[in-house]
Amino acid sequence: MFSFASFLNLPIVWFALIATAVLLYVLLDGFDLGVGILFPFAPSDQCRDRMMNSIAPFWDGNETWLVLGGGGLFAAFPLAYAVLMPALYVPVILMLLGLIFRGVAFEFRFKATGKSMRVWDYSFHFGSLVAAFMQGMFLGGLVQGVQVDGRSFGGGAFDWLNAFSVMTGFALVCGYGLLGATWVVMKTDDTTQEWARKCAKYLLFYVALFMALVSLIMPLINGDVKTLWFSSPNFFLLLPIPLLTLAMFVTIWRDLRKKREYRPFLLSVGLFLMGYIGLAVSLWPYVVPFEITIWQAAAAPESQSLLLVGTVLLLPVVLGYVGYSYYIFRGKASHETTY
Amino acid sequence: MLENLDPVLLARIQFTFTIAFHIIFPAFTIGLASWLAVVEWRWLKTGNNVYQEVYRMWVKIFAVTFGMGVVSGVVMSFQFGTNWSIFSDKVGNIFGPLLGFEVLTAFFLEASFLGIMLFGWNRVSRKMHFASTIIVASGTLISAFWILSANSWMQTPQGFRLGEHGLLYPTNWLQIIFNPSFPYRFMHMVTAAYLTTAFVVAGVGAYYLWRKLHVSHARVMFGMAMIMAIFVAPFQLVVGDLHGLNTLEHQPAKVSAMEGIWETERGAALKLFGWPDQEEEKTKYAVEIPKLSSLILTHDLDGEVKGLKEWPKEERPPVAWVFWSFRIMVGVGLLMILTGVFAAVLFFRKKLFDTRWFQLWCMALTPAGFIAVIAGWFVTEIGRQPYVAYGVIRTAESVSPVPGPHIALSLLAFIVTYIFIFGAGSYYILRLIAKGPSTEEKAYGDHGVDEPPLVTDMV
């Protein structure tokens, strides 16, 4: 039985890997959930066809990062998986149901004709909306801490539900909407692009508002977070995060006005990255906030080592062919039916 | 009333429902992906467009089925945590890496190359497209490898030690991955998946032949499917027998339940039918064939077969479920073998493609594989009870601290959703079948753009 525990701090390595998988999920499924959130508001069916075509080859791969995040958490931090899933039972089930309705809509919508297509338009929209909102609620619920009893969840079934988590739900819907809108700007042209650009401008405002609110409320509801961010020298070390975020907001706004096509999407990804880093810094080193650390939740070193070998060998290959698939489907999407 | 709902039973029903629904899709897509690879290979090799048209018809059905498989599969990856958190905590060290490998080696592979398979016709070369089909087919088999390894470990756990808090720690990965029941279960399931697909394809081919539609395409479908029925259906009987002997060695109580035998006896009779009564500890109204059970299980007419009374009551699985599921699976398997026999006879009489009653027979057997697969999983999973990891962790001790009413509501939501989704999916698949292969169709899924423009203003 091999183990790398003698020369690697495995829980830190795995925390980094899972954080990366979840980030990739948020960014990748973020833009296609965002497309779903904006879907019914598009000016015409032709626009909707285009939007769908722009994500149809990717959504399945994007969602696989969620399975990797969930499966990876199970493998690397089983205790965290065992505590968090029952704690978030209701929103997890609702998210899964949302993902079902939007996932099948891709194939069913292509096959449907006439009025029944509407059913799948809305199934796609509401599925995406519910999934995004629930993910936002996980976030809001988690940062307020989870009650643990021994090795199990010890809180109530609705601990995750409160005003703050509802707000983070809306925040993530707007965030995904922004990713989706800037994606559509990048992958389409004409009417669809112009409409998406307008959406992106509105959403950018709301994302800025919500990011500011979350940044203000987090230190207020949690003393440790406040000390972390507002004590010297941390304040100065962490200052680049809010400053970069601000710079990105300004640049996206200007890019949208100048009708740049690619940079708004890439910078929206940057915004998410900043928010994500900010959160990770605030929650470190907890994997179940603020009860179980990554060392307490870590799987046996032998288990973390085995999967690490697989990950080191396979993840570059996976990233390689995921990239290849995006390369194959580069360029603008059209509204023409794919069937 | 809602407060009295038993969370363990509800969690079990929910898991049964969601996984039985899920397995329908992989059971079909594993075989379909491999078959599509063969069809595309025949097209590239012969240049005969019939193969291409058959491919393009079935790849759409593949896409619909695969989509439903993906969304119902995502649910499964969370259910271990939402409903079986104690189990997840205890076996995470062992179970987690197996699932992790499934995602890394199979899911990404399938998802990425499926996009090219569906939408890549005008964007990649024919060879690259063919390679994508093969990669997707391999992905389905790799996925089956890991998930069946994990499942088999729950049936025949080994390669671990017990640590503090009742947690399991791995001691030998090869023993864990290649646990005793895994090779048999893997062979049995992959063969089952191939047969499931073959009988669906046979049913559709038979329908076209019967209606005299798309005859050249129908002959490809029906002919290839009958090759599977002739050769693979009997092969499955052999694999199943070996799997059964393996179960007898490692989980004898499950075999006793399959046979409905309560008293240990020599020269045990095979009960064809009967009603196993868990309370009275006997199988009522049994129709028996003397000594056959001993012959099948021990390959000796007077071999000893253990009865369920060898185990205390709380160690026995629910016998009637196991007993009847097993009979349904075997019955369907025998019908499949019979189909192969008919097909062989008709082939030598040169009447394989125009025997009306046989076309009706094959249409009737279209869902045969699904029924057998679900029944077979009922046998092995209910037969594993009352344990979740056989002999190590009891099912009743594994369930999450989630209130019963919540599980009841989520179960209801899953049932309603799945019925709706399954209904719509079946409807669209039936429409695709009714439409049939198109001979003058534009490329399936050119992603809307014929000539991909170059990326110019990137950043």
mmCIF file with all atom_site columns, C-alpha atoms in Angstrom, chain B residues 46-209:
data_model
loop_
_atom_site.group_PDB
_atom_site.id
_atom_site.type_symbol
_atom_site.label_atom_id
_atom_site.label_alt_id
_atom_site.label_comp_id
_atom_site.label_asym_id
_atom_site.label_entity_id
_atom_site.label_seq_id
_atom_site.pdbx_PDB_ins_code
_atom_site.Cartn_x
_atom_site.Cartn_y
_atom_site.Cartn_z
_atom_site.occupancy
_atom_site.B_iso_or_equiv
_atom_site.pdbx_formal_charge
_atom_site.auth_seq_id
_atom_site.auth_comp_id
_atom_site.auth_asym_id
_atom_site.auth_atom_id
_atom_site.pdbx_PDB_model_num
ATOM 1   C CA . THR B 1 46  ? -17.890 -0.712  -47.712 1.00 0.00 ? 46  THR B CA 1
ATOM 2   C CA . GLY B 1 47  ? -18.896 2.826   -48.670 1.00 0.00 ? 47  GLY B CA 1
ATOM 3   C CA . ASN B 1 48  ? -22.494 1.583   -48.593 1.00 0.00 ? 48  ASN B CA 1
ATOM 4   C CA . ASN B 1 49  ? -24.667 4.544   -47.582 1.00 0.00 ? 49  ASN B CA 1
ATOM 5   C CA . VAL B 1 50  ? -27.294 2.317   -45.985 1.00 0.00 ? 50  VAL B CA 1
ATOM 6   C CA . TYR B 1 51  ? -24.928 1.918   -43.040 1.00 0.00 ? 51  TYR B CA 1
ATOM 7   C CA . GLN B 1 52  ? -24.493 5.655   -42.757 1.00 0.00 ? 52  GLN B CA 1
ATOM 8   C CA . GLU B 1 53  ? -28.249 6.192   -42.794 1.00 0.00 ? 53  GLU B CA 1
ATOM 9   C CA . VAL B 1 54  ? -28.753 3.532   -40.158 1.00 0.00 ? 54  VAL B CA 1
ATOM 10  C CA . TYR B 1 55  ? -26.063 5.241   -38.069 1.00 0.00 ? 55  TYR B CA 1
ATOM 11  C CA . ARG B 1 56  ? -27.679 8.636   -38.403 1.00 0.00 ? 56  ARG B CA 1
ATOM 12  C CA . MET B 1 57  ? -31.070 7.351   -37.386 1.00 0.00 ? 57  MET B CA 1
ATOM 13  C CA . TRP B 1 58  ? -29.801 5.518   -34.324 1.00 0.00 ? 58  TRP B CA 1
ATOM 14  C CA . VAL B 1 59  ? -27.352 8.186   -33.207 1.00 0.00 ? 59  VAL B CA 1
ATOM 15  C CA . LYS B 1 60  ? -30.360 10.450  -32.599 1.00 0.00 ? 60  LYS B CA 1
ATOM 16  C CA . ILE B 1 61  ? -31.977 7.801   -30.441 1.00 0.00 ? 61  ILE B CA 1
ATOM 17  C CA . PHE B 1 62  ? -28.611 7.394   -28.758 1.00 0.00 ? 62  PHE B CA 1
ATOM 18  C CA . ALA B 1 63  ? -28.491 11.140  -28.032 1.00 0.00 ? 63  ALA B CA 1
ATOM 19  C CA . VAL B 1 64  ? -31.937 11.177  -26.408 1.00 0.00 ? 64  VAL B CA 1
ATOM 20  C CA . THR B 1 65  ? -31.175 8.083   -24.331 1.00 0.00 ? 65  THR B CA 1
ATOM 21  C CA . PHE B 1 66  ? -27.725 9.295   -23.366 1.00 0.00 ? 66  PHE B CA 1
ATOM 22  C CA . GLY B 1 67  ? -29.130 12.647  -22.270 1.00 0.00 ? 67  GLY B CA 1
ATOM 23  C CA . MET B 1 68  ? -31.603 10.941  -19.955 1.00 0.00 ? 68  MET B CA 1
ATOM 24  C CA . GLY B 1 69  ? -28.793 8.682   -18.700 1.00 0.00 ? 69  GLY B CA 1
ATOM 25  C CA . VAL B 1 70  ? -26.620 11.692  -17.869 1.00 0.00 ? 70  VAL B CA 1
ATOM 26  C CA . VAL B 1 71  ? -29.249 13.604  -15.918 1.00 0.00 ? 71  VAL B CA 1
ATOM 27  C CA . SER B 1 72  ? -30.409 10.550  -13.974 1.00 0.00 ? 72  SER B CA 1
ATOM 28  C CA . GLY B 1 73  ? -26.749 9.647   -13.349 1.00 0.00 ? 73  GLY B CA 1
ATOM 29  C CA . VAL B 1 74  ? -25.895 13.027  -11.822 1.00 0.00 ? 74  VAL B CA 1
ATOM 30  C CA . VAL B 1 75  ? -28.634 12.284  -9.280  1.00 0.00 ? 75  VAL B CA 1
ATOM 31  C CA . MET B 1 76  ? -26.922 9.027   -8.325  1.00 0.00 ? 76  MET B CA 1
ATOM 32  C CA . SER B 1 77  ? -23.590 10.709  -7.598  1.00 0.00 ? 77  SER B CA 1
ATOM 33  C CA . PHE B 1 78  ? -25.287 12.823  -4.915  1.00 0.00 ? 78  PHE B CA 1
ATOM 34  C CA . GLN B 1 79  ? -27.602 10.211  -3.435  1.00 0.00 ? 79  GLN B CA 1
ATOM 35  C CA . PHE B 1 80  ? -24.850 8.417   -1.542  1.00 0.00 ? 80  PHE B CA 1
ATOM 36  C CA . GLY B 1 81  ? -24.415 11.612  0.438   1.00 0.00 ? 81  GLY B CA 1
ATOM 37  C CA . THR B 1 82  ? -27.985 12.850  0.659   1.00 0.00 ? 82  THR B CA 1
ATOM 38  C CA . ASN B 1 83  ? -29.537 9.542   1.696   1.00 0.00 ? 83  ASN B CA 1
ATOM 39  C CA . TRP B 1 84  ? -26.696 7.262   2.818   1.00 0.00 ? 84  TRP B CA 1
ATOM 40  C CA . SER B 1 85  ? -24.346 9.632   4.593   1.00 0.00 ? 85  SER B CA 1
ATOM 41  C CA . ILE B 1 86  ? -23.331 7.179   7.333   1.00 0.00 ? 86  ILE B CA 1
ATOM 42  C CA . PHE B 1 87  ? -22.411 4.623   4.677   1.00 0.00 ? 87  PHE B CA 1
ATOM 43  C CA . SER B 1 88  ? -20.526 7.336   2.760   1.00 0.00 ? 88  SER B CA 1
ATOM 44  C CA . ASP B 1 89  ? -18.561 8.299   5.845   1.00 0.00 ? 89  ASP B CA 1
ATOM 45  C CA . LYS B 1 90  ? -17.651 4.701   6.664   1.00 0.00 ? 90  LYS B CA 1
ATOM 46  C CA . VAL B 1 91  ? -16.677 3.469   3.205   1.00 0.00 ? 91  VAL B CA 1
ATOM 47  C CA . GLY B 1 92  ? -15.553 6.762   1.629   1.00 0.00 ? 92  GLY B CA 1
ATOM 48  C CA . ASN B 1 93  ? -11.909 5.666   1.791   1.00 0.00 ? 93  ASN B CA 1
ATOM 49  C CA . ILE B 1 94  ? -12.665 2.718   -0.453  1.00 0.00 ? 94  ILE B CA 1
ATOM 50  C CA . PHE B 1 95  ? -15.722 3.671   -2.450  1.00 0.00 ? 95  PHE B CA 1
ATOM 51  C CA . GLY B 1 96  ? -14.749 7.269   -3.200  1.00 0.00 ? 96  GLY B CA 1
ATOM 52  C CA . PRO B 1 97  ? -11.641 6.573   -5.288  1.00 0.00 ? 97  PRO B CA 1
ATOM 53  C CA . LEU B 1 98  ? -13.523 4.019   -7.422  1.00 0.00 ? 98  LEU B CA 1
ATOM 54  C CA . LEU B 1 99  ? -16.198 6.601   -8.257  1.00 0.00 ? 99  LEU B CA 1
ATOM 55  C CA . GLY B 1 100 ? -13.493 9.237   -8.746  1.00 0.00 ? 100 GLY B CA 1
ATOM 56  C CA . PHE B 1 101 ? -11.799 7.037   -11.305 1.00 0.00 ? 101 PHE B CA 1
ATOM 57  C CA . GLU B 1 102 ? -15.092 6.534   -13.100 1.00 0.00 ? 102 GLU B CA 1
ATOM 58  C CA . VAL B 1 103 ? -15.493 10.285  -13.556 1.00 0.00 ? 103 VAL B CA 1
ATOM 59  C CA . LEU B 1 104 ? -11.870 10.826  -14.593 1.00 0.00 ? 104 LEU B CA 1
ATOM 60  C CA . THR B 1 105 ? -11.532 7.896   -16.969 1.00 0.00 ? 105 THR B CA 1
ATOM 61  C CA . ALA B 1 106 ? -15.028 7.658   -18.437 1.00 0.00 ? 106 ALA B CA 1
ATOM 62  C CA . PHE B 1 107 ? -17.452 10.545  -17.921 1.00 0.00 ? 107 PHE B CA 1
ATOM 63  C CA . PHE B 1 108 ? -15.319 13.297  -19.415 1.00 0.00 ? 108 PHE B CA 1
ATOM 64  C CA . LEU B 1 109 ? -14.351 11.033  -22.299 1.00 0.00 ? 109 LEU B CA 1
ATOM 65  C CA . GLU B 1 110 ? -17.973 10.251  -23.113 1.00 0.00 ? 110 GLU B CA 1
ATOM 66  C CA . ALA B 1 111 ? -19.221 13.814  -22.676 1.00 0.00 ? 111 ALA B CA 1
ATOM 67  C CA . SER B 1 112 ? -16.534 15.475  -24.810 1.00 0.00 ? 112 SER B CA 1
ATOM 68  C CA . PHE B 1 113 ? -16.563 13.050  -27.693 1.00 0.00 ? 113 PHE B CA 1
ATOM 69  C CA . LEU B 1 114 ? -20.344 12.711  -27.702 1.00 0.00 ? 114 LEU B CA 1
ATOM 70  C CA . GLY B 1 115 ? -20.411 16.367  -28.780 1.00 0.00 ? 115 GLY B CA 1
ATOM 71  C CA . ILE B 1 116 ? -18.226 15.520  -31.767 1.00 0.00 ? 116 ILE B CA 1
ATOM 72  C CA . MET B 1 117 ? -20.201 12.353  -32.491 1.00 0.00 ? 117 MET B CA 1
ATOM 73  C CA . LEU B 1 118 ? -23.472 14.308  -32.655 1.00 0.00 ? 118 LEU B CA 1
ATOM 74  C CA . PHE B 1 119 ? -22.497 17.703  -33.997 1.00 0.00 ? 119 PHE B CA 1
ATOM 75  C CA . GLY B 1 120 ? -19.105 17.156  -35.588 1.00 0.00 ? 120 GLY B CA 1
ATOM 76  C CA . TRP B 1 121 ? -19.923 15.689  -39.022 1.00 0.00 ? 121 TRP B CA 1
ATOM 77  C CA . ASN B 1 122 ? -18.703 18.710  -41.003 1.00 0.00 ? 122 ASN B CA 1
ATOM 78  C CA . ARG B 1 123 ? -16.086 19.804  -38.528 1.00 0.00 ? 123 ARG B CA 1
ATOM 79  C CA . VAL B 1 124 ? -13.864 16.759  -38.284 1.00 0.00 ? 124 VAL B CA 1
ATOM 80  C CA . SER B 1 125 ? -12.693 14.155  -40.805 1.00 0.00 ? 125 SER B CA 1
ATOM 81  C CA . ARG B 1 126 ? -14.561 10.867  -41.226 1.00 0.00 ? 126 ARG B CA 1
ATOM 82  C CA . LYS B 1 127 ? -11.759 9.041   -39.471 1.00 0.00 ? 127 LYS B CA 1
ATOM 83  C CA . MET B 1 128 ? -11.871 11.438  -36.522 1.00 0.00 ? 128 MET B CA 1
ATOM 84  C CA . HIS B 1 129 ? -15.635 11.028  -36.351 1.00 0.00 ? 129 HIS B CA 1
ATOM 85  C CA . PHE B 1 130 ? -15.270 7.260   -36.342 1.00 0.00 ? 130 PHE B CA 1
ATOM 86  C CA . ALA B 1 131 ? -12.603 7.585   -33.645 1.00 0.00 ? 131 ALA B CA 1
ATOM 87  C CA . SER B 1 132 ? -15.061 9.673   -31.591 1.00 0.00 ? 132 SER B CA 1
ATOM 88  C CA . THR B 1 133 ? -17.690 6.936   -31.839 1.00 0.00 ? 133 THR B CA 1
ATOM 89  C CA . ILE B 1 134 ? -15.162 4.343   -30.698 1.00 0.00 ? 134 ILE B CA 1
ATOM 90  C CA . ILE B 1 135 ? -14.034 6.596   -27.834 1.00 0.00 ? 135 ILE B CA 1
ATOM 91  C CA . VAL B 1 136 ? -17.629 7.088   -26.665 1.00 0.00 ? 136 VAL B CA 1
ATOM 92  C CA . ALA B 1 137 ? -18.209 3.324   -26.862 1.00 0.00 ? 137 ALA B CA 1
ATOM 93  C CA . SER B 1 138 ? -15.023 2.680   -24.858 1.00 0.00 ? 138 SER B CA 1
ATOM 94  C CA . GLY B 1 139 ? -16.097 5.329   -22.356 1.00 0.00 ? 139 GLY B CA 1
ATOM 95  C CA . THR B 1 140 ? -19.359 3.490   -21.675 1.00 0.00 ? 140 THR B CA 1
ATOM 96  C CA . LEU B 1 141 ? -17.434 0.267   -21.015 1.00 0.00 ? 141 LEU B CA 1
ATOM 97  C CA . ILE B 1 142 ? -14.853 1.973   -18.775 1.00 0.00 ? 142 ILE B CA 1
ATOM 98  C CA . SER B 1 143 ? -17.687 3.534   -16.817 1.00 0.00 ? 143 SER B CA 1
ATOM 99  C CA . ALA B 1 144 ? -19.284 0.095   -16.411 1.00 0.00 ? 144 ALA B CA 1
ATOM 100 C CA . PHE B 1 145 ? -15.924 -1.261  -15.225 1.00 0.00 ? 145 PHE B CA 1
ATOM 101 C CA . TRP B 1 146 ? -15.624 1.165   -12.285 1.00 0.00 ? 146 TRP B CA 1
ATOM 102 C CA . ILE B 1 147 ? -19.223 1.267   -11.182 1.00 0.00 ? 147 ILE B CA 1
ATOM 103 C CA . LEU B 1 148 ? -19.516 -2.525  -11.282 1.00 0.00 ? 148 LEU B CA 1
ATOM 104 C CA . SER B 1 149 ? -16.264 -2.826  -9.382  1.00 0.00 ? 149 SER B CA 1
ATOM 105 C CA . ALA B 1 150 ? -17.710 -0.537  -6.698  1.00 0.00 ? 150 ALA B CA 1
ATOM 106 C CA . ASN B 1 151 ? -21.004 -2.415  -6.659  1.00 0.00 ? 151 ASN B CA 1
ATOM 107 C CA . SER B 1 152 ? -19.298 -5.808  -6.556  1.00 0.00 ? 152 SER B CA 1
ATOM 108 C CA . TRP B 1 153 ? -17.173 -4.653  -3.652  1.00 0.00 ? 153 TRP B CA 1
ATOM 109 C CA . MET B 1 154 ? -20.416 -4.009  -1.742  1.00 0.00 ? 154 MET B CA 1
ATOM 110 C CA . GLN B 1 155 ? -21.414 -7.605  -2.506  1.00 0.00 ? 155 GLN B CA 1
ATOM 111 C CA . THR B 1 156 ? -18.049 -9.236  -1.812  1.00 0.00 ? 156 THR B CA 1
ATOM 112 C CA . PRO B 1 157 ? -15.997 -6.741  0.213   1.00 0.00 ? 157 PRO B CA 1
ATOM 113 C CA . GLN B 1 158 ? -12.307 -7.436  0.794   1.00 0.00 ? 158 GLN B CA 1
ATOM 114 C CA . GLY B 1 159 ? -8.936  -5.674  0.918   1.00 0.00 ? 159 GLY B CA 1
ATOM 115 C CA . PHE B 1 160 ? -9.828  -3.440  3.890   1.00 0.00 ? 160 PHE B CA 1
ATOM 116 C CA . ARG B 1 161 ? -9.458  -3.207  7.662   1.00 0.00 ? 161 ARG B CA 1
ATOM 117 C CA . LEU B 1 162 ? -11.794 -1.701  10.248  1.00 0.00 ? 162 LEU B CA 1
ATOM 118 C CA . GLY B 1 163 ? -10.539 1.397   12.053  1.00 0.00 ? 163 GLY B CA 1
ATOM 119 C CA . GLU B 1 164 ? -11.899 3.781   14.680  1.00 0.00 ? 164 GLU B CA 1
ATOM 120 C CA . HIS B 1 165 ? -15.486 5.140   14.362  1.00 0.00 ? 165 HIS B CA 1
ATOM 121 C CA . GLY B 1 166 ? -16.248 1.990   12.318  1.00 0.00 ? 166 GLY B CA 1
ATOM 122 C CA . LEU B 1 167 ? -14.444 3.472   9.321   1.00 0.00 ? 167 LEU B CA 1
ATOM 123 C CA . LEU B 1 168 ? -13.026 1.177   6.671   1.00 0.00 ? 168 LEU B CA 1
ATOM 124 C CA . TYR B 1 169 ? -9.436  1.607   5.529   1.00 0.00 ? 169 TYR B CA 1
ATOM 125 C CA . PRO B 1 170 ? -8.001  0.144   2.328   1.00 0.00 ? 170 PRO B CA 1
ATOM 126 C CA . THR B 1 171 ? -5.213  -2.414  2.659   1.00 0.00 ? 171 THR B CA 1
ATOM 127 C CA . ASN B 1 172 ? -4.974  -3.727  -0.897  1.00 0.00 ? 172 ASN B CA 1
ATOM 128 C CA . TRP B 1 173 ? -6.335  -1.861  -3.905  1.00 0.00 ? 173 TRP B CA 1
ATOM 129 C CA . LEU B 1 174 ? -6.107  -4.763  -6.340  1.00 0.00 ? 174 LEU B CA 1
ATOM 130 C CA . GLN B 1 175 ? -8.161  -6.912  -3.959  1.00 0.00 ? 175 GLN B CA 1
ATOM 131 C CA . ILE B 1 176 ? -10.701 -4.090  -3.680  1.00 0.00 ? 176 ILE B CA 1
ATOM 132 C CA . ILE B 1 177 ? -11.020 -3.388  -7.405  1.00 0.00 ? 177 ILE B CA 1
ATOM 133 C CA . PHE B 1 178 ? -10.853 -7.022  -8.526  1.00 0.00 ? 178 PHE B CA 1
ATOM 134 C CA . ASN B 1 179 ? -12.990 -8.379  -5.706  1.00 0.00 ? 179 ASN B CA 1
ATOM 135 C CA . PRO B 1 180 ? -14.306 -11.933 -6.136  1.00 0.00 ? 180 PRO B CA 1
ATOM 136 C CA . SER B 1 181 ? -17.687 -11.162 -7.717  1.00 0.00 ? 181 SER B CA 1
ATOM 137 C CA . PHE B 1 182 ? -16.480 -8.328  -9.976  1.00 0.00 ? 182 PHE B CA 1
ATOM 138 C CA . PRO B 1 183 ? -15.275 -10.231 -13.090 1.00 0.00 ? 183 PRO B CA 1
ATOM 139 C CA . TYR B 1 184 ? -18.529 -12.204 -13.223 1.00 0.00 ? 184 TYR B CA 1
ATOM 140 C CA . ARG B 1 185 ? -20.798 -9.234  -12.609 1.00 0.00 ? 185 ARG B CA 1
ATOM 141 C CA . PHE B 1 186 ? -18.941 -7.144  -15.188 1.00 0.00 ? 186 PHE B CA 1
ATOM 142 C CA . MET B 1 187 ? -19.193 -9.828  -17.880 1.00 0.00 ? 187 MET B CA 1
ATOM 143 C CA . HIS B 1 188 ? -22.827 -10.533 -17.018 1.00 0.00 ? 188 HIS B CA 1
ATOM 144 C CA . MET B 1 189 ? -23.831 -6.859  -17.147 1.00 0.00 ? 189 MET B CA 1
ATOM 145 C CA . VAL B 1 190 ? -21.941 -5.927  -20.316 1.00 0.00 ? 190 VAL B CA 1
ATOM 146 C CA . THR B 1 191 ? -23.369 -8.974  -22.081 1.00 0.00 ? 191 THR B CA 1
ATOM 147 C CA . ALA B 1 192 ? -26.808 -8.015  -20.787 1.00 0.00 ? 192 ALA B CA 1
ATOM 148 C CA . ALA B 1 193 ? -26.363 -4.491  -22.142 1.00 0.00 ? 193 ALA B CA 1
ATOM 149 C CA . TYR B 1 194 ? -25.391 -5.842  -25.572 1.00 0.00 ? 194 TYR B CA 1
ATOM 150 C CA . LEU B 1 195 ? -28.426 -8.125  -25.610 1.00 0.00 ? 195 LEU B CA 1
ATOM 151 C CA . THR B 1 196 ? -30.728 -5.314  -24.456 1.00 0.00 ? 196 THR B CA 1
ATOM 152 C CA . THR B 1 197 ? -29.634 -3.177  -27.402 1.00 0.00 ? 197 THR B CA 1
ATOM 153 C CA . ALA B 1 198 ? -29.805 -6.110  -29.807 1.00 0.00 ? 198 ALA B CA 1
ATOM 154 C CA . PHE B 1 199 ? -33.437 -6.806  -28.923 1.00 0.00 ? 199 PHE B CA 1
ATOM 155 C CA . VAL B 1 200 ? -34.434 -3.143  -29.249 1.00 0.00 ? 200 VAL B CA 1
ATOM 156 C CA . VAL B 1 201 ? -32.747 -2.934  -32.643 1.00 0.00 ? 201 VAL B CA 1
ATOM 157 C CA . ALA B 1 202 ? -34.302 -6.278  -33.617 1.00 0.00 ? 202 ALA B CA 1
ATOM 158 C CA . GLY B 1 203 ? -37.750 -5.028  -32.627 1.00 0.00 ? 203 GLY B CA 1
ATOM 159 C CA . VAL B 1 204 ? -37.422 -1.873  -34.704 1.00 0.00 ? 204 VAL B CA 1
ATOM 160 C CA . GLY B 1 205 ? -35.968 -3.785  -37.671 1.00 0.00 ? 205 GLY B CA 1
ATOM 161 C CA . ALA B 1 206 ? -38.798 -6.316  -37.428 1.00 0.00 ? 206 ALA B CA 1
ATOM 162 C CA . TYR B 1 207 ? -41.365 -3.501  -37.398 1.00 0.00 ? 207 TYR B CA 1
ATOM 163 C CA . TYR B 1 208 ? -39.966 -2.058  -40.625 1.00 0.00 ? 208 TYR B CA 1
ATOM 164 C CA . LEU B 1 209 ? -39.818 -5.490  -42.255 1.00 0.00 ? 209 LEU B CA 1
#
